[in-house]
Amino acid sequence: MRSVFSRLLTAACALAGTAAAVETLEVLGKDFVNSKTQERFQIIGVDYQPGGSSGFSTSADPLSNATACLRDAALMQRLGINTVRVYNLYPLLDHSECASIFNAAGIYLLLDVNSPLTNGSLDRTDPSGTYDVAYFHQVFGIIESFKNFPNILGFFSGNEVINQDSVYEVPAYIRAVQRDMKDYIAKNVNRTIPVGYSAADVEDMLMDTVNYLSCNLTNSTESRSDFFGLNDYSWCGNSSYTTSGYDTLVEDFANASLPAFFSEYGCNTVQPRYFTEVQALYGKDMIQSFSGGLVYEWTEESNDYGLVQLNDNGTVTLLVDYEHLRTQYDAIDLTLITESNSTQTSVEAVDCAADLISGDDFLNAFDLPARPSGVQDLIDNGYTKASVATMVAVTSTTIPETVYDASGAVITGIALKVEASDESNEPGGNTSGSTSSSDSSSSSSGSSTGTATGSAASSTKSGAADKLSTSAMLGGLLGALVATVATL
């Protein structure tokens, strides 16, 4: 009996050094589903690139500063999101703390594998000249860096690579990149991680892009997209389901064989943004064609799409768009959007054929480029130069920055809620923070900054993610310990 107690105690101590984790997601037909419960998962998310592309370098990226990640994860959790898209990442930086923080918050990550650095992306005007082994140091490096985290929803193989400026053969190169990514994952990762594409809303190319990337290719099934993101800004101001063209998109994607979602949305030509499209996107008319979406974007930059403003004095202002979006998220019928549907999950892809493509200027051949020299070796042996992130514990949950609402009042008590094991965040899940009418301040007079956190972005602070809140994970083992002790 004492040996049983000893084993349980050892197991409990071991768990004290791990972090509660969300459940992995998988693709079934045209749905994302929870791999454990098989419950449907709808993306309720935002796009995250503090500082824009200029805020990224080899010394700092959006997931390399734990202090900034704790701040943003807590504020995002309070907003009600369950997914973040991150565009520009550098594989040699350590992402352990940030990935662990978002995991603890119950927030999934959708990661672009490309970057604006040299050899960091596929050139739409010269794909053959940029599809080389140097490019895959970036691509495989990102996969390697984040492969250990259960909250990685998927990887984007490209963003708006296919458009009016791209050369004819680009679609074949996108499928080739996806083939190589999925082969790398199959060989070097202990689970399947979905790979997909994010498309520009170019009307005369959209469905050809979907059909080309989603069909089954007999000799290269792994090159098929697992999901499809659409960057869409057609709903502006107080538009409607029909005026915006959402009804047409629903018809277009009704027979899609993979999960489709808005990888960017949130037109800003009418301000402030009230995000009335949220009720349509998560309503009964759209949920059979779309799996949610990601609002563009988290931080206020020069393009004026931000939900929050990072001030030069280190404070944060929640803009009025943040509150409007939070109100819309709180009105989502969560039961409706998570109901599983066997019709959705049983959809199968059609075989690739030239007649799937309707445009004369869109590639209708499916012969994929051969792998460049050296890429097969990386797949077989793994990319070894990346900083492989590992799960670390999170106990520092209160954000140190002063936070203001849109009127300039201080919001106190905002903290990250460490989700129970297997739980993801949802609207209303974190209601921390309160405002006093006497707290109005001059915060808004501080100018906004376009950097993630200034020069400190590359150096994570110790203590932001170094110990564990384990209550959600240890309940079962502690109960077993108590029961065992009672018998001794």
PDB file of C-alpha atoms in Angstrom, residues 3 60 81 90 94 97 150 157 178 198-199 205-206 228 246 282 292 303 323 330 361 366 401 414 446 467:
ATOM      1  CA  SER A   3       4.339   1.712  -2.560  1.00  0.00           C
ATOM      2  CA  ALA A  60      12.239  40.119 -31.249  1.00  0.00           C
ATOM      3  CA  ILE A  81     -11.351  35.117 -27.926  1.00  0.00           C
ATOM      4  CA  TYR A  90      11.716  33.963 -36.084  1.00  0.00           C
ATOM      5  CA  ASP A  94      12.754  31.182 -27.569  1.00  0.00           C
ATOM      6  CA  GLU A  97       7.028  31.388 -22.192  1.00  0.00           C
ATOM      7  CA  PRO A 150      -1.163  21.413 -27.903  1.00  0.00           C
ATOM      8  CA  SER A 157       1.636  27.995 -45.750  1.00  0.00           C
ATOM      9  CA  GLN A 178       2.104  22.304 -48.059  1.00  0.00           C
ATOM     10  CA  SER A 198      -4.884  32.408 -46.215  1.00  0.00           C
ATOM     11  CA  ALA A 199      -6.336  33.998 -49.361  1.00  0.00           C
ATOM     12  CA  MET A 205      -9.856  33.987 -58.341  1.00  0.00           C
ATOM     13  CA  LEU A 206     -11.350  32.973 -54.997  1.00  0.00           C
ATOM     14  CA  PHE A 228      -8.820  27.730 -45.890  1.00  0.00           C
ATOM     15  CA  TYR A 246     -21.892  37.274 -47.099  1.00  0.00           C
ATOM     16  CA  TYR A 282     -21.708  33.067 -35.822  1.00  0.00           C
ATOM     17  CA  GLY A 292     -15.610  31.676 -37.446  1.00  0.00           C
ATOM     18  CA  ASN A 303      -3.512  51.653 -40.664  1.00  0.00           C
ATOM     19  CA  GLU A 323     -15.593  47.201 -26.098  1.00  0.00           C
ATOM     20  CA  ASP A 330     -20.881  38.132 -25.480  1.00  0.00           C
ATOM     21  CA  ASP A 361      -5.811  32.736 -66.261  1.00  0.00           C
ATOM     22  CA  PHE A 366      -1.658  19.638 -60.925  1.00  0.00           C
ATOM     23  CA  GLU A 401       0.776  47.582 -16.795  1.00  0.00           C
ATOM     24  CA  ILE A 414      -7.224  42.530 -14.771  1.00  0.00           C
ATOM     25  CA  GLY A 446       0.375  59.409 -24.316  1.00  0.00           C
ATOM     26  CA  LYS A 467       5.930  28.546 -11.890  1.00  0.00           C
TER      27      LYS A 467
END
